[in-house]
PDB file of C-alpha atoms in Angstrom:
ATOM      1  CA  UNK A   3       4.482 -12.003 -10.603  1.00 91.00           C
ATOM      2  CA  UNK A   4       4.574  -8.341 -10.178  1.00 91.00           C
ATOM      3  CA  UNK A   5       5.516  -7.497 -13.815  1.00 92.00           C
ATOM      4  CA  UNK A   6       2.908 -10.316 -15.092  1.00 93.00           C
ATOM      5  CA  UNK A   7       0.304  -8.257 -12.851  1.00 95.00           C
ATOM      6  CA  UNK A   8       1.675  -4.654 -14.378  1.00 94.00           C
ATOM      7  CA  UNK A   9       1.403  -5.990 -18.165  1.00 93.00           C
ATOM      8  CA  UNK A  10      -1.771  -6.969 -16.986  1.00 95.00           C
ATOM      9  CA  UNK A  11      -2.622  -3.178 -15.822  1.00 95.00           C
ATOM     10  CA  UNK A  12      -1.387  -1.545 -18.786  1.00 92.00           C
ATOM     11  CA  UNK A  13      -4.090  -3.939 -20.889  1.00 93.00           C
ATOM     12  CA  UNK A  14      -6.871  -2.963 -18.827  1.00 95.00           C
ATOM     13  CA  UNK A  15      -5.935   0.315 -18.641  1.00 93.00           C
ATOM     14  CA  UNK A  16      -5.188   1.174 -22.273  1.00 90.00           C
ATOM     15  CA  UNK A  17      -7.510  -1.328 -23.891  1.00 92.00           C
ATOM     16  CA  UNK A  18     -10.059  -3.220 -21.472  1.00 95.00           C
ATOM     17  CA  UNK A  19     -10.174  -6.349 -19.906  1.00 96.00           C
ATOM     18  CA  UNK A  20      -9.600  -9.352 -22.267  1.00 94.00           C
ATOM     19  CA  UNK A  21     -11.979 -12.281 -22.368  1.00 92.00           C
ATOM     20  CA  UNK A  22      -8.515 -14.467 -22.513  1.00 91.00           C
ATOM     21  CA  UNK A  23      -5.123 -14.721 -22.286  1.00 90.00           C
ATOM     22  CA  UNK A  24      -2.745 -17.089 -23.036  1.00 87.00           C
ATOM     23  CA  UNK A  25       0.230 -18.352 -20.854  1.00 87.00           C
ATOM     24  CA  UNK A  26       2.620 -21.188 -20.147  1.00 83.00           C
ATOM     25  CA  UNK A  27       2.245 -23.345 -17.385  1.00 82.00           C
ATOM     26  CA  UNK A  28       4.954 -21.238 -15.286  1.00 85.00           C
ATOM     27  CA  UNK A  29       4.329 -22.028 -11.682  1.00 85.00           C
ATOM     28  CA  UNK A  30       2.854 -18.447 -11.684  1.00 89.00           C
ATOM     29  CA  UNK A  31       0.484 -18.896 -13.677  1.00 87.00           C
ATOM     30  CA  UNK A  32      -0.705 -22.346 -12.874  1.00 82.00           C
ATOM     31  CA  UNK A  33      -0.450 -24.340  -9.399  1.00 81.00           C
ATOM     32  CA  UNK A  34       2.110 -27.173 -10.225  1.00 76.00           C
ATOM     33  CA  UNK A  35      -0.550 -29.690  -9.090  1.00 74.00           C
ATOM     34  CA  UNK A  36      -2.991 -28.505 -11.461  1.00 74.00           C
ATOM     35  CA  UNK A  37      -4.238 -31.909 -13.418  1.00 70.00           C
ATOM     36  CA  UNK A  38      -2.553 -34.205 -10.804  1.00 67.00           C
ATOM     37  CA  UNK A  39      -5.537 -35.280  -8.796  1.00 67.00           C
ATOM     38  CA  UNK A  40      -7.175 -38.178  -9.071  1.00 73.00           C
ATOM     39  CA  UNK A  41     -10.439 -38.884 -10.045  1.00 77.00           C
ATOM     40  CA  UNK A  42     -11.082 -40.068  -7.169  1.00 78.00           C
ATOM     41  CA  UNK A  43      -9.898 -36.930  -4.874  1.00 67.00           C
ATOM     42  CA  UNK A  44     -12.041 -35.080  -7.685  1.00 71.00           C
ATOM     43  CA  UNK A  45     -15.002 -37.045  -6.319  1.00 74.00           C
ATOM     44  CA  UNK A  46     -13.945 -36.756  -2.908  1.00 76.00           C
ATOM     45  CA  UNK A  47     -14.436 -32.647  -3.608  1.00 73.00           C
ATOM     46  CA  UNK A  48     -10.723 -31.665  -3.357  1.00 74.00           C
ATOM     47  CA  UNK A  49      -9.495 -28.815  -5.453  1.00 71.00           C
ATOM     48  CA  UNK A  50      -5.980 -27.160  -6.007  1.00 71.00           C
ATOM     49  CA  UNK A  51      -5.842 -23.739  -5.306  1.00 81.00           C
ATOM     50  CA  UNK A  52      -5.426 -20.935  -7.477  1.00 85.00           C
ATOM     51  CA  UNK A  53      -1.986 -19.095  -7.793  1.00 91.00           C
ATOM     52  CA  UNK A  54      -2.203 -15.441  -7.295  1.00 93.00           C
ATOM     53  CA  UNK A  55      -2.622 -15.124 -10.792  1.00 94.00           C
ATOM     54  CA  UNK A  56      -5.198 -16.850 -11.801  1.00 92.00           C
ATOM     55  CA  UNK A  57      -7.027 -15.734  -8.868  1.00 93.00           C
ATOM     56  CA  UNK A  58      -6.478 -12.285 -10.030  1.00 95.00           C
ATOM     57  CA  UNK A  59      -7.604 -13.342 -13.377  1.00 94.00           C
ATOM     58  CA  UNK A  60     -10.440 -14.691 -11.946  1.00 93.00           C
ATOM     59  CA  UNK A  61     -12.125 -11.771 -10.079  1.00 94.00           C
ATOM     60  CA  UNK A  62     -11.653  -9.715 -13.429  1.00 95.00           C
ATOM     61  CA  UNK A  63     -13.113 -12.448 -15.135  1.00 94.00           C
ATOM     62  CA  UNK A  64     -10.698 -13.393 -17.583  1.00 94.00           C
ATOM     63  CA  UNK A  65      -9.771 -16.898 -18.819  1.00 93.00           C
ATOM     64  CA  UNK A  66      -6.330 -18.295 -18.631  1.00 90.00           C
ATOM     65  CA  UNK A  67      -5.654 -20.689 -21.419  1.00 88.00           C
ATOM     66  CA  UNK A  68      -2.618 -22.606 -20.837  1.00 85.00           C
ATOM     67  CA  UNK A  69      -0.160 -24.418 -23.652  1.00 84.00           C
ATOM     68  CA  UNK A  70       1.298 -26.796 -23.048  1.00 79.00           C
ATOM     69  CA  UNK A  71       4.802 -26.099 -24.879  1.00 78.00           C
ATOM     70  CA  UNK A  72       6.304 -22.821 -26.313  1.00 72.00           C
ATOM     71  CA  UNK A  73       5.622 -23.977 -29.830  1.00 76.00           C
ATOM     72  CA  UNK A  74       1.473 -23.462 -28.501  1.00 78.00           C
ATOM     73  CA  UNK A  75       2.270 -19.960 -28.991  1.00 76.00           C
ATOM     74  CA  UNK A  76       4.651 -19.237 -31.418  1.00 77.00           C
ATOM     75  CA  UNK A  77       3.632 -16.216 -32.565  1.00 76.00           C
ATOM     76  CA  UNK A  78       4.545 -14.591 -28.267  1.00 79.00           C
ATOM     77  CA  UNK A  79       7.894 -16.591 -28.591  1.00 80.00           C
ATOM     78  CA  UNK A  80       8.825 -14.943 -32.078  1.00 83.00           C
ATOM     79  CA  UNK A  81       8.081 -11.779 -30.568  1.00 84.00           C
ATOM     80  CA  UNK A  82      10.209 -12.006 -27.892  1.00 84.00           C
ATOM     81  CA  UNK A  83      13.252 -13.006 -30.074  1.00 84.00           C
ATOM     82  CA  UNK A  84      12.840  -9.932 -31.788  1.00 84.00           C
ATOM     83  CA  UNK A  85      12.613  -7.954 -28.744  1.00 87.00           C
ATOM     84  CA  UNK A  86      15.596  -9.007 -27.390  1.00 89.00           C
ATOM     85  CA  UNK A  87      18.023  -8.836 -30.560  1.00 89.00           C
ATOM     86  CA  UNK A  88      16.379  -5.262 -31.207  1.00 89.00           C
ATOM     87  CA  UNK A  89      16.155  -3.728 -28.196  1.00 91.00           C
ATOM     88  CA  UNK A  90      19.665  -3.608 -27.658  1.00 92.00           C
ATOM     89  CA  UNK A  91      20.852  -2.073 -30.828  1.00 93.00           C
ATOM     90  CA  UNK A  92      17.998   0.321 -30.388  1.00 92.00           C
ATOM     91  CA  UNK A  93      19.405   1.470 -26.582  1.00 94.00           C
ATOM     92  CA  UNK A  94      22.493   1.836 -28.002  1.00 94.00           C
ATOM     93  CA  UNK A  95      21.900   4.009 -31.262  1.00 93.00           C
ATOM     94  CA  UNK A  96      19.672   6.821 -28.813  1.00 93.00           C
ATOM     95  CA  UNK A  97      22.772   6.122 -26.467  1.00 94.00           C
ATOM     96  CA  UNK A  98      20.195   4.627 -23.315  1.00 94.00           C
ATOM     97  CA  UNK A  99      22.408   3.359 -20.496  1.00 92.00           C
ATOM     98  CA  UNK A 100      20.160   3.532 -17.668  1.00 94.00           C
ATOM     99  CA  UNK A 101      16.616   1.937 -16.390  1.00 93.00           C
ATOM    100  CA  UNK A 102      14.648   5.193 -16.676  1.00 93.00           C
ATOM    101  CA  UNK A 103      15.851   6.409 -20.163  1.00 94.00           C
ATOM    102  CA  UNK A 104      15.037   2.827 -21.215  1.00 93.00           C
ATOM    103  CA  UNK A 105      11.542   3.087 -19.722  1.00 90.00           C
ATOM    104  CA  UNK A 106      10.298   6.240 -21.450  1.00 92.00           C
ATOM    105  CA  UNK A 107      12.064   5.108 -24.795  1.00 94.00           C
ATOM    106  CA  UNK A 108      10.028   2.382 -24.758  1.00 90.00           C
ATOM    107  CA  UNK A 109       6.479   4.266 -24.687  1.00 86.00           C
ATOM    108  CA  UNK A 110       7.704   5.808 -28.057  1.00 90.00           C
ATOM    109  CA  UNK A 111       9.306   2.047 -29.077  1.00 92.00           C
ATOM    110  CA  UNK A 112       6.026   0.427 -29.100  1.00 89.00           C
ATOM    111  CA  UNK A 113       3.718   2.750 -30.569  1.00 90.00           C
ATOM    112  CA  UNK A 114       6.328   3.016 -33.600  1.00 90.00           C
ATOM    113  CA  UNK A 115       7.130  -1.460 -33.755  1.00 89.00           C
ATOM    114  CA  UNK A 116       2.995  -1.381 -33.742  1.00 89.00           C
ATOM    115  CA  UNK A 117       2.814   0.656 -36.754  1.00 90.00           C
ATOM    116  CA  UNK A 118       5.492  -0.749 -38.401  1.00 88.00           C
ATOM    117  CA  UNK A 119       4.229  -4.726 -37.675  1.00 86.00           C
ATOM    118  CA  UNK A 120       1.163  -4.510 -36.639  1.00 87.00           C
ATOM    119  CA  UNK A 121      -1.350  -7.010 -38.811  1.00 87.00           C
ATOM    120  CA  UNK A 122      -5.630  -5.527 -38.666  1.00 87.00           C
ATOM    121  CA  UNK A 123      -7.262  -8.652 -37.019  1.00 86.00           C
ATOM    122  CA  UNK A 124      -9.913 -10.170 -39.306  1.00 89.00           C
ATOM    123  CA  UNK A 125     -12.561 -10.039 -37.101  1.00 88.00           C
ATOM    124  CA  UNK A 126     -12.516  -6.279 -36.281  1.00 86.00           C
ATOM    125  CA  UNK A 127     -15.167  -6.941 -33.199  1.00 87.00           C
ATOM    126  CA  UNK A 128     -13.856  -5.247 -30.183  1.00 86.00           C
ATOM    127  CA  UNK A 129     -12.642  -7.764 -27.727  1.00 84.00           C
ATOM    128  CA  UNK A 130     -12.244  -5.995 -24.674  1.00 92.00           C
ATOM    129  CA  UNK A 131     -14.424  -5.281 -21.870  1.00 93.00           C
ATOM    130  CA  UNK A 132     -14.993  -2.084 -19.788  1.00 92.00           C
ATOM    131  CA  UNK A 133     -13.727  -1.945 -16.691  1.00 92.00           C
ATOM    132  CA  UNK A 134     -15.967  -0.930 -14.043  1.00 91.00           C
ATOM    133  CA  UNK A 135     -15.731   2.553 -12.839  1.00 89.00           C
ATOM    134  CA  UNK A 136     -16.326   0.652  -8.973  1.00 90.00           C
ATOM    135  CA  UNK A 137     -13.060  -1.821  -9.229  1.00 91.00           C
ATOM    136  CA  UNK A 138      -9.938  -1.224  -8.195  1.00 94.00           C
ATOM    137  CA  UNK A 139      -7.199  -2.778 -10.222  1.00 95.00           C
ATOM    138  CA  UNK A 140      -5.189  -2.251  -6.881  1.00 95.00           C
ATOM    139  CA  UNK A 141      -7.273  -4.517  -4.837  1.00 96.00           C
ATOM    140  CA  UNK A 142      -7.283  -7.077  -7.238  1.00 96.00           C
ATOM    141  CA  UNK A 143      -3.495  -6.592  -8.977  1.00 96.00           C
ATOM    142  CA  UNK A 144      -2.049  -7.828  -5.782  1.00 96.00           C
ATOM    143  CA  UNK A 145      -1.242 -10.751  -3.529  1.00 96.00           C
ATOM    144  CA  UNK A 146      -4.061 -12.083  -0.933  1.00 96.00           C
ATOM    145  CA  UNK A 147      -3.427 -13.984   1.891  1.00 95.00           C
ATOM    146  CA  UNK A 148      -5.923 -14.635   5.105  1.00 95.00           C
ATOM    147  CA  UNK A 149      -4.778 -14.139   8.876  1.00 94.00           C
ATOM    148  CA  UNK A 150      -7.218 -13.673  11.665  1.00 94.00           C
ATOM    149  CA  UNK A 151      -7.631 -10.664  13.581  1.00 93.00           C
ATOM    150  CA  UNK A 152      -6.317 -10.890  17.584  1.00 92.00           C
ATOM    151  CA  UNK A 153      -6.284  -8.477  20.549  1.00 89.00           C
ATOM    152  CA  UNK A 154      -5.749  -4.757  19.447  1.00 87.00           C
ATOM    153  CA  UNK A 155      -7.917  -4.903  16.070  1.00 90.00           C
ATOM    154  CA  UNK A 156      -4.236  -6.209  14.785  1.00 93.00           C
ATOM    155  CA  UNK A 157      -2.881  -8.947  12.771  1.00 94.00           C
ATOM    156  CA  UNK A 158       0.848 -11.193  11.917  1.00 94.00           C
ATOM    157  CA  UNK A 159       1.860 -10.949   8.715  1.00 95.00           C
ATOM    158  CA  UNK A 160       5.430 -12.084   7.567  1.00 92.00           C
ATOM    159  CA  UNK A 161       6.467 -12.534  10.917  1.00 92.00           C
ATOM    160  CA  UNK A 162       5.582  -8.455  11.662  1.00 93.00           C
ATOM    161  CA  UNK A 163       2.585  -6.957  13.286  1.00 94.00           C
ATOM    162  CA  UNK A 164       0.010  -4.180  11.805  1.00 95.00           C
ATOM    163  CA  UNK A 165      -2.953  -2.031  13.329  1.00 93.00           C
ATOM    164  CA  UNK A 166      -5.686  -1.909  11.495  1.00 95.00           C
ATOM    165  CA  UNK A 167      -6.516   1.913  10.991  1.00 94.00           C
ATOM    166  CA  UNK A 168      -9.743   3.633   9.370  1.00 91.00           C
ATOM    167  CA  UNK A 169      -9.964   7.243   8.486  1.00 90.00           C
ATOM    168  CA  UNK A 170      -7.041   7.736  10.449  1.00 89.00           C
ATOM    169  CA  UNK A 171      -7.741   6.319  13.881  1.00 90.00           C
ATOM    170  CA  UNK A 172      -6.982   3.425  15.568  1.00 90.00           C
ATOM    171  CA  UNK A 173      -9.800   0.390  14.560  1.00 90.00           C
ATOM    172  CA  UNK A 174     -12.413  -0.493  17.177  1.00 87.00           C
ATOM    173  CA  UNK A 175     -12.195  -3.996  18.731  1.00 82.00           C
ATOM    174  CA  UNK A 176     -13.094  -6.797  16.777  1.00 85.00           C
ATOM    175  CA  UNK A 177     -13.951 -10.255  17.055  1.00 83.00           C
ATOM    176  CA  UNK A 178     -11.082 -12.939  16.000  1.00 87.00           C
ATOM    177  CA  UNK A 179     -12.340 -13.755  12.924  1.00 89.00           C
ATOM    178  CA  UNK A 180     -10.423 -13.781   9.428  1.00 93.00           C
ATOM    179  CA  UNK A 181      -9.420 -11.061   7.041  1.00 94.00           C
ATOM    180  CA  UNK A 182      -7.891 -10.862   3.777  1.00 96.00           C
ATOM    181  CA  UNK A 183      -4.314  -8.902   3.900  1.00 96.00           C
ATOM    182  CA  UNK A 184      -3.550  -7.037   0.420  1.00 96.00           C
ATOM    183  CA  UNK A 185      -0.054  -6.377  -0.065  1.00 96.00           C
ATOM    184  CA  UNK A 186       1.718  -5.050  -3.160  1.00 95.00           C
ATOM    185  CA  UNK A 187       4.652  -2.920  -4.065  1.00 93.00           C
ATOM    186  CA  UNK A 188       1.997  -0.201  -5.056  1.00 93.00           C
ATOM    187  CA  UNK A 189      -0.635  -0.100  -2.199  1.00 94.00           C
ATOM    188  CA  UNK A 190       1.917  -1.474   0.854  1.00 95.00           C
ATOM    189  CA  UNK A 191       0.113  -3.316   3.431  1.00 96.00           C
ATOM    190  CA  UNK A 192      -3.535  -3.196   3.182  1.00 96.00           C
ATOM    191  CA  UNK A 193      -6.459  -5.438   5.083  1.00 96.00           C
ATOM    192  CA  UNK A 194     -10.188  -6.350   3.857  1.00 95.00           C
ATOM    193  CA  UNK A 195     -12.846  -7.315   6.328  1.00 93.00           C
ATOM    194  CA  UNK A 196     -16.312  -6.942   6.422  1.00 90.00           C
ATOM    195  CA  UNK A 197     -16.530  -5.264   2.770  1.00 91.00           C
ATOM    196  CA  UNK A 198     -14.076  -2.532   3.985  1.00 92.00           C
ATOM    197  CA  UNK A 199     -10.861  -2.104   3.285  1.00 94.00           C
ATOM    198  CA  UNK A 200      -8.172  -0.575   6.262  1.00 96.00           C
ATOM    199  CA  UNK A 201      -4.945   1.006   5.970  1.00 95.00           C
ATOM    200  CA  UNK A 202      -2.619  -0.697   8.297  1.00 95.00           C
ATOM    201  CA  UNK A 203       0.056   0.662  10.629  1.00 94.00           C
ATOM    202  CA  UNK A 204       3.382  -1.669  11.389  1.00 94.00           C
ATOM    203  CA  UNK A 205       4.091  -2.134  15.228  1.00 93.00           C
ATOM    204  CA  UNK A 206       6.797  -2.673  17.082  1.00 90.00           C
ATOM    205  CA  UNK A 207       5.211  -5.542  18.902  1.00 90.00           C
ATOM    206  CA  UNK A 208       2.424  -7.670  19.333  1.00 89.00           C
ATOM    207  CA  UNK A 209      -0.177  -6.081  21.389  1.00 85.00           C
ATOM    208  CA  UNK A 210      -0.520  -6.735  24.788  1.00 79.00           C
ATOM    209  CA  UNK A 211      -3.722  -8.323  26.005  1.00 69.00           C
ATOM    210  CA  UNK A 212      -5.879  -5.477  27.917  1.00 57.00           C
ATOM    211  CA  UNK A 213      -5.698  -6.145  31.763  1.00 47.00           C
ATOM    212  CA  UNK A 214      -8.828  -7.214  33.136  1.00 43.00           C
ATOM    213  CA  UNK A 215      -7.775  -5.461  36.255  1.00 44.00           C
ATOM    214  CA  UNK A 216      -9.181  -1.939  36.799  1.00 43.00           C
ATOM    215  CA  UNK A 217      -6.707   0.770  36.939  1.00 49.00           C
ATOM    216  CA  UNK A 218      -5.991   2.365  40.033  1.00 50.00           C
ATOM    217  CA  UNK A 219      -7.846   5.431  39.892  1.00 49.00           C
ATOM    218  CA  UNK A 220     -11.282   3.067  39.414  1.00 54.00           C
ATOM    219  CA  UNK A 221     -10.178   0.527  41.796  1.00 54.00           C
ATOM    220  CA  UNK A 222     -12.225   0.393  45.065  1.00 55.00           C
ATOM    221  CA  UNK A 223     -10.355  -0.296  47.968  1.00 59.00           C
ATOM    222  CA  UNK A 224     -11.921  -3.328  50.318  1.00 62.00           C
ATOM    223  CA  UNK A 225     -11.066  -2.548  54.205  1.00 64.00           C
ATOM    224  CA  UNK A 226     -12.778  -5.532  56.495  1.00 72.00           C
ATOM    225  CA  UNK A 227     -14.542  -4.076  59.207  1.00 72.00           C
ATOM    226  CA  UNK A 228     -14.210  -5.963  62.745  1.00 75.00           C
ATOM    227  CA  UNK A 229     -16.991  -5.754  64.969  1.00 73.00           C
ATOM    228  CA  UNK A 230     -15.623  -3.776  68.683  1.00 76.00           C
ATOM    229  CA  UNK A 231     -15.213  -5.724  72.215  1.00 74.00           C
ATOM    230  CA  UNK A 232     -18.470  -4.533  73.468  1.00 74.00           C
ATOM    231  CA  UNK A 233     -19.909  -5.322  70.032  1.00 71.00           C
ATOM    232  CA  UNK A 234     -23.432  -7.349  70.742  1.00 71.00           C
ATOM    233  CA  UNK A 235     -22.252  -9.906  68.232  1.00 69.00           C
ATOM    234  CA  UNK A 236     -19.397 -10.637  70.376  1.00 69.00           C
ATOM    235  CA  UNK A 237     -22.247 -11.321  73.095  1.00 66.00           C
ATOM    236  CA  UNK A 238     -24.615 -13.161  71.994  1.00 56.00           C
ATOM    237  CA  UNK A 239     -23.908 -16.433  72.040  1.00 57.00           C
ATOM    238  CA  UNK A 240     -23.203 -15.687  75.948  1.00 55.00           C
ATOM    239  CA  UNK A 241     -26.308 -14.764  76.859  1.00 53.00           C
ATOM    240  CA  UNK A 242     -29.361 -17.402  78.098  1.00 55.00           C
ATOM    241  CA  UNK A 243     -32.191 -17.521  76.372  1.00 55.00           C
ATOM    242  CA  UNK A 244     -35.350 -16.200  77.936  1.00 57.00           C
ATOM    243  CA  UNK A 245     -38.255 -17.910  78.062  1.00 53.00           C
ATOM    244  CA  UNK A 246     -41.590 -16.260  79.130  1.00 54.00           C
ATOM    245  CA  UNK A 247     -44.111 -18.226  80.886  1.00 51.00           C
ATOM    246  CA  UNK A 248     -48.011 -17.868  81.857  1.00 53.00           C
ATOM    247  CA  UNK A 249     -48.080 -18.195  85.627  1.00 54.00           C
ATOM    248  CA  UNK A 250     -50.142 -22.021  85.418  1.00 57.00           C
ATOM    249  CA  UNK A 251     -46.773 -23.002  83.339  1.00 61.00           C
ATOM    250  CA  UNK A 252     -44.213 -21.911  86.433  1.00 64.00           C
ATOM    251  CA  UNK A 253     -46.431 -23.412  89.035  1.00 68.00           C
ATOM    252  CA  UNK A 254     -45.853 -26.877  86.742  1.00 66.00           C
ATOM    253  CA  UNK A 255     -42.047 -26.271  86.220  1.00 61.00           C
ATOM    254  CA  UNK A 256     -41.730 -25.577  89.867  1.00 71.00           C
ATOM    255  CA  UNK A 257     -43.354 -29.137  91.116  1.00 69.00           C
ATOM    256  CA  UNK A 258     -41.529 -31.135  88.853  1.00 64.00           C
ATOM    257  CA  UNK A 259     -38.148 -29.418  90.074  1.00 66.00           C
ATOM    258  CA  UNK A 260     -39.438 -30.232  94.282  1.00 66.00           C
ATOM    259  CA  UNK A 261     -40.286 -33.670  92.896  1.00 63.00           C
ATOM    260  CA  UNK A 262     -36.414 -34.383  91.185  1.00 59.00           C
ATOM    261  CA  UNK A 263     -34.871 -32.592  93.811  1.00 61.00           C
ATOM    262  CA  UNK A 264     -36.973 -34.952  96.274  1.00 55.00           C
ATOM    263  CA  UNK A 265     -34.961 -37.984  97.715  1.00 51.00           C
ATOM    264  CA  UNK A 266     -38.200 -39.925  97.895  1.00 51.00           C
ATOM    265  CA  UNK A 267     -38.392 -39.519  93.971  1.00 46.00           C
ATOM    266  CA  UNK A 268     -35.166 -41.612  93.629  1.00 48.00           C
ATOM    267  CA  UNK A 269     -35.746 -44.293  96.700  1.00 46.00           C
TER     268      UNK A 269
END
């Protein structure tokens, strides 16, 4: 998928981006359940979802036309048979024996097979669009997968666990929603939330949940207080209550207390 995704780069970059391309129905280029639902399950609103190709091909906005057998696109196929009976005898004239001599002999390969084989298109129309000065083939040349954020301003991704980091620094806190990880053999480890893009830095563990304990140094200490022996409090519930009368009131409390105390009152 990566050297689909670099041919891809080198069009862009030396020519513009196509309107189409054509492909086989390689499993990286189409889901295999593309065309097998129902119409039903169409109904129903159920898609398949995009490889990581065509989703790439998407956001640059080009069309993937897909044949259906290699004879759809002979003219690819007889290209590649050249290629590979050619190539060869061509490393082995300039005496090439390794990957990187191979590499930069090919820059000078094709520009020479072009001039040698190329046929002028009838329509001589430009078919290739600018690409925007704004996109980033990197952020779209890549593979995109969502995880949600947890505790730290981190994410899990292939069983590891990454920071997200912005201008250097540690990200703030952030709520445990999803983000889109970008990963590639060009850019690393990259993460997109919120229309911003953050580097990422690989930990050693998950990160731990912040205590909701206060640290010592901000901790108040709680000492219980106990009231003394002689407190009042201690007291009270001792003590009689006082009652304050007007002097007609004790004349009346002290007759009825003669007249209970009276043995005539209970005869």
């Amino acid at each position: 998928m990566e050297g689909y995704f670099e041919v891809i780069r080198q069009i862009v970059n030396n020519h513009g981006i196509p309107i189409s391309i054509y492909s086989d129905r390689h499993t990286i280029f189409v889901s295999p359940n593309s065309g097998k639902l129902s119409i039903e399950e169409q109904l129903e609103g159920k898609t398949v979802n995009f490889t990581q190709f065509e989703r790439a091909m998407g956001e640059l906005g080009i069309n993937v036309i897909k044949a259906n057998s290699p004879q759809a696109k002979g003219r690819i196929e007889k290209l590649w048979d050249t290629l590979q009976s050619r190539l060869p005898v061509e490393f082995k004239i300039h005496g090439i024996d390794t990957m990187k001599a191979a590499n930069a002999f090919l820059s000078q390969f094709i520009v020479a097979y072009n001039e040698k084989f190329g046929v002028e298109p009838e329509n001589p129309e430009h078919a290739f669009r600018t690409l925007d000065s704004n996109i980033n083939l990197d952020y779209i040349l890549c593979v995109k997968e969502e995880r949600t954020i947890i505790e730290g301003s981190a994410f899990s991704y292939k069983g590891k666990y990454y920071q997200l980091i912005k201008n250097g620094k540690k990200a703030p806190a952030m709520p445990k929603a999803k983000l889109t990880v970008l990963s590639s053999s060009k850019i690393g480890v990259k993460a997109f939330y919120a229309d911003v893009i953050y580097d990422t830095l690989l930990l050693d563990e998950r990160p731990k949940k912040e205590s909701l304990k206060l640290s010592k140094e901000k901790t108040v200490k709680q000492t219980i207080v106990k009231p003394s022996a002689d407190h009042p409090w201690r007291h009270a519930q001792k003590k009689k209550p006082n009652y304050a009368y007007e002097e007609t009131d004790r004349e009346i409390v002290e007759m009825l207390n003669q007249l209970f105390n009276s043995t005539r009152a209970w005869a």
